[in-house]
CSV table of C-alpha atoms in Angstrom, one decimal:
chain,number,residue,atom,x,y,z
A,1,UNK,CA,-168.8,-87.2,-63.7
A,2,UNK,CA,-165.9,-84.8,-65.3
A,3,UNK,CA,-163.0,-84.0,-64.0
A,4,UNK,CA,-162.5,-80.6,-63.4
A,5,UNK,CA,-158.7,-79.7,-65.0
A,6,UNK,CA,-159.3,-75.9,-64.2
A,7,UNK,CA,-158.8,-76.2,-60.7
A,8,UNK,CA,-155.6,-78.4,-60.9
A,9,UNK,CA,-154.3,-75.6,-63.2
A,10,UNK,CA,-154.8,-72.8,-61.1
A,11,UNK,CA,-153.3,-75.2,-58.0
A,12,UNK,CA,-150.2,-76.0,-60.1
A,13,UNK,CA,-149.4,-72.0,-60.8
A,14,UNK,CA,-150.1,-71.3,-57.5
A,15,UNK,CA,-147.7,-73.8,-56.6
A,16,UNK,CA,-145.2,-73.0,-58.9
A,17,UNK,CA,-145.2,-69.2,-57.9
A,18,UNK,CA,-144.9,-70.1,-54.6
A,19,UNK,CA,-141.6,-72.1,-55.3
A,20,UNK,CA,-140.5,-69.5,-57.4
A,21,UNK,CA,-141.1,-67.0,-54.5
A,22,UNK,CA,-139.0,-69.7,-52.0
A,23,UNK,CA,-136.1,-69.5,-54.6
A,24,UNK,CA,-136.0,-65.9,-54.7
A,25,UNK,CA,-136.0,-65.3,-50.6
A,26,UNK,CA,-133.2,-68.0,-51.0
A,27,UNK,CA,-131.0,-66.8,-53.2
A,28,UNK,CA,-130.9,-63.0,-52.2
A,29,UNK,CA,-127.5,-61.8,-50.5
A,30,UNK,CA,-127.5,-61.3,-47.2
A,31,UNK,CA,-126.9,-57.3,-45.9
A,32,UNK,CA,-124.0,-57.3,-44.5
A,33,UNK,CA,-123.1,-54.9,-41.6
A,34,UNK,CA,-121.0,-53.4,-39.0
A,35,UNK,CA,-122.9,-54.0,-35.3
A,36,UNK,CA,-120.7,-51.7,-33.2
A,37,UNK,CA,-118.9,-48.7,-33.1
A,38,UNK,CA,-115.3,-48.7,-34.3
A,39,UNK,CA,-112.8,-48.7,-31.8
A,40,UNK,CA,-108.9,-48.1,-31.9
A,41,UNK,CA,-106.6,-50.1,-30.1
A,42,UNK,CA,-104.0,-48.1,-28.7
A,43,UNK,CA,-103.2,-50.1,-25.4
A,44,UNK,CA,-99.2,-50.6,-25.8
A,45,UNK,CA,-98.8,-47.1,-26.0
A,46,UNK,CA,-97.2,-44.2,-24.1
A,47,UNK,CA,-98.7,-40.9,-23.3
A,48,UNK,CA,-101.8,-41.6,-25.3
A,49,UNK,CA,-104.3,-43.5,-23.2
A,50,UNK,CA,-107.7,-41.6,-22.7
A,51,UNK,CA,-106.2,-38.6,-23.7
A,52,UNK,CA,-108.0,-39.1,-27.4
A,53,UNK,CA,-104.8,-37.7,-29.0
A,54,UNK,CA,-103.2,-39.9,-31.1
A,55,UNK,CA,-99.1,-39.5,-32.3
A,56,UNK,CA,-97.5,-39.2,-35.7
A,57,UNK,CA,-95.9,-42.3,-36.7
A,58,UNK,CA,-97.1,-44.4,-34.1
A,59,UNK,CA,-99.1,-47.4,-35.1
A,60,UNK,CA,-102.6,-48.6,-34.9
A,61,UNK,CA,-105.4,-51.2,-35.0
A,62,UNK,CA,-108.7,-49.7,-36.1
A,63,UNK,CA,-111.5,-52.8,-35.3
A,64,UNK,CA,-114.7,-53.0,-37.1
A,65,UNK,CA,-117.0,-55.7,-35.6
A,66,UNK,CA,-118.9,-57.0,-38.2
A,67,UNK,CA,-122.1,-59.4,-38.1
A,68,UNK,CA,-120.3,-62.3,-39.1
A,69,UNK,CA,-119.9,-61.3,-42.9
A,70,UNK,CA,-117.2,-61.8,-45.1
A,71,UNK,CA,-117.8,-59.4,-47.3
A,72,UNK,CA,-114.3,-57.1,-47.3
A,73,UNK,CA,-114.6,-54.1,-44.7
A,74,UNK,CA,-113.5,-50.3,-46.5
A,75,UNK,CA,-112.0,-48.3,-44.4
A,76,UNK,CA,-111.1,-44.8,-45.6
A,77,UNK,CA,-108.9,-42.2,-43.7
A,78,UNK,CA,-109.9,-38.4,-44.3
A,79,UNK,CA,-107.6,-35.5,-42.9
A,80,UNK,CA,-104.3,-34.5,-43.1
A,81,UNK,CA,-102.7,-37.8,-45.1
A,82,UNK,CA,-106.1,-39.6,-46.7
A,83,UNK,CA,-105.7,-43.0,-47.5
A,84,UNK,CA,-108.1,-45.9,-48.2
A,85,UNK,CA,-107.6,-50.1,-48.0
A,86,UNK,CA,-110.3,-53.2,-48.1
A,87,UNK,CA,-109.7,-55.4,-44.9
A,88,UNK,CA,-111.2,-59.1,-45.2
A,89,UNK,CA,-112.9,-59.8,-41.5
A,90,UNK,CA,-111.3,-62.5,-39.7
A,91,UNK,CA,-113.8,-64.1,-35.9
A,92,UNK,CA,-116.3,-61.1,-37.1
A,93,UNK,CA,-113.2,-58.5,-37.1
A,94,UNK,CA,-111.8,-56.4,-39.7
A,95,UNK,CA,-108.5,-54.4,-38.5
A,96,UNK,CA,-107.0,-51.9,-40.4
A,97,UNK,CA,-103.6,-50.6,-39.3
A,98,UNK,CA,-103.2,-47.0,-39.5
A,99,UNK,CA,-100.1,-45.2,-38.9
A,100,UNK,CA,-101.2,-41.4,-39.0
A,101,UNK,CA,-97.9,-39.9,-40.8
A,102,UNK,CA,-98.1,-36.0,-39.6
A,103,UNK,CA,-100.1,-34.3,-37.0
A,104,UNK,CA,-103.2,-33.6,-38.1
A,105,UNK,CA,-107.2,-34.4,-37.6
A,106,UNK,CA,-108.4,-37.2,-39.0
A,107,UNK,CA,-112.1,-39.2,-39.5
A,108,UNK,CA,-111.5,-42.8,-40.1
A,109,UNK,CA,-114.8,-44.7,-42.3
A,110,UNK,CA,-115.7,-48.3,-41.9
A,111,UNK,CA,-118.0,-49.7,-44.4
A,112,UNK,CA,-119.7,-53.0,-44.9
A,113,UNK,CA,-122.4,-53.6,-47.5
A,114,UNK,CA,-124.7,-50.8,-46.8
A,115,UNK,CA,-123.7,-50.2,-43.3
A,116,UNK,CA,-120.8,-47.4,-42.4
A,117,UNK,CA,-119.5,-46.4,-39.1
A,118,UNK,CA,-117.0,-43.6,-38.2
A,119,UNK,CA,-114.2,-42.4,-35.9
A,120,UNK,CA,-115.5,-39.2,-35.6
A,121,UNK,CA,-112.5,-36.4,-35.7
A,122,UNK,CA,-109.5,-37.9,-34.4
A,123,UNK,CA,-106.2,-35.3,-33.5
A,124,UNK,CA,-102.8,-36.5,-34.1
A,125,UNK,CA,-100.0,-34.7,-32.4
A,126,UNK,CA,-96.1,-35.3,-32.7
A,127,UNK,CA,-94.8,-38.0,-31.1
A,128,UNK,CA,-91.9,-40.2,-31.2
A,129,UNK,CA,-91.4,-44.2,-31.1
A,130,UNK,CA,-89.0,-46.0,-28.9
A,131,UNK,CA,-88.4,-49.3,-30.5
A,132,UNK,CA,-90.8,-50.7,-28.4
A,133,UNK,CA,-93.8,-47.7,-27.9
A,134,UNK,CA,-94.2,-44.3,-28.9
A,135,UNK,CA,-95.0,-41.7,-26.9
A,136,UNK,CA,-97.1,-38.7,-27.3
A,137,UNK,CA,-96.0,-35.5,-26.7
């Protein structure tokens, strides 16, 4: 009786592409991305709670919720006084401090790997800061 070496030749490619196939599913990067919308904390100050105006000098935390990557956030500030700055996320949270200079509108951009998510046009209005808050006016 022979032995048939065909068939263990076709069984050992088919097992080595399917390793190979393993491998590449392995080591492709995971998509990072940004799960919610961005939100601006604002609580500790004066004058500009839900009035979705924001005040000149006054500071700032813009939060992008992330899905647990570590990939570096990119936020980028359009408007009156652009600006740009890469935010490692820290508990799925990337917070960029943003201290709008002059009144103004402004978009603020998030983006994590190919995932983006924006402020939509935020208006900055004088204000001044007291030491301890700044209030809008």
């Amino acid at each position: 009786m022979g032995v048939c070496t065909r068939g263990r030749a076709v069984s050992a490619a088919v097992a080595f592409v399917s390793i190979a196939a393993v491998g590449a599913v392995l080591a492709a990067p995971a998509n990072a991305a940004l799960t919610e919308d961005l939100q601006i904390d604002n609580s500790a100050l004066l004058g500009s709670v839900g009035e979705n105006r924001y005040g000149a000098g006054c500071g700032y935390g813009v939060i992008a919720t992330t899905d647990g990557s570590a990939d570096p956030v990119q936020f980028t500030v359009t408007g009156t006084v652009a600006g740009s700055k890469s935010v490692t996320p820290n508990d799925n949270k990337a917070v960029y401090s943003w201290i709008p200079l002059l009144p103004g509108k402004y978009t603020i951009t998030a983006k994590q790997g190919n995932s983006t998510k924006t402020t939509g046009e935020l208006t900055v209005v004088q204000a001044f800061y007291t030491g301890s808050s700044c209030v809008i006016l």
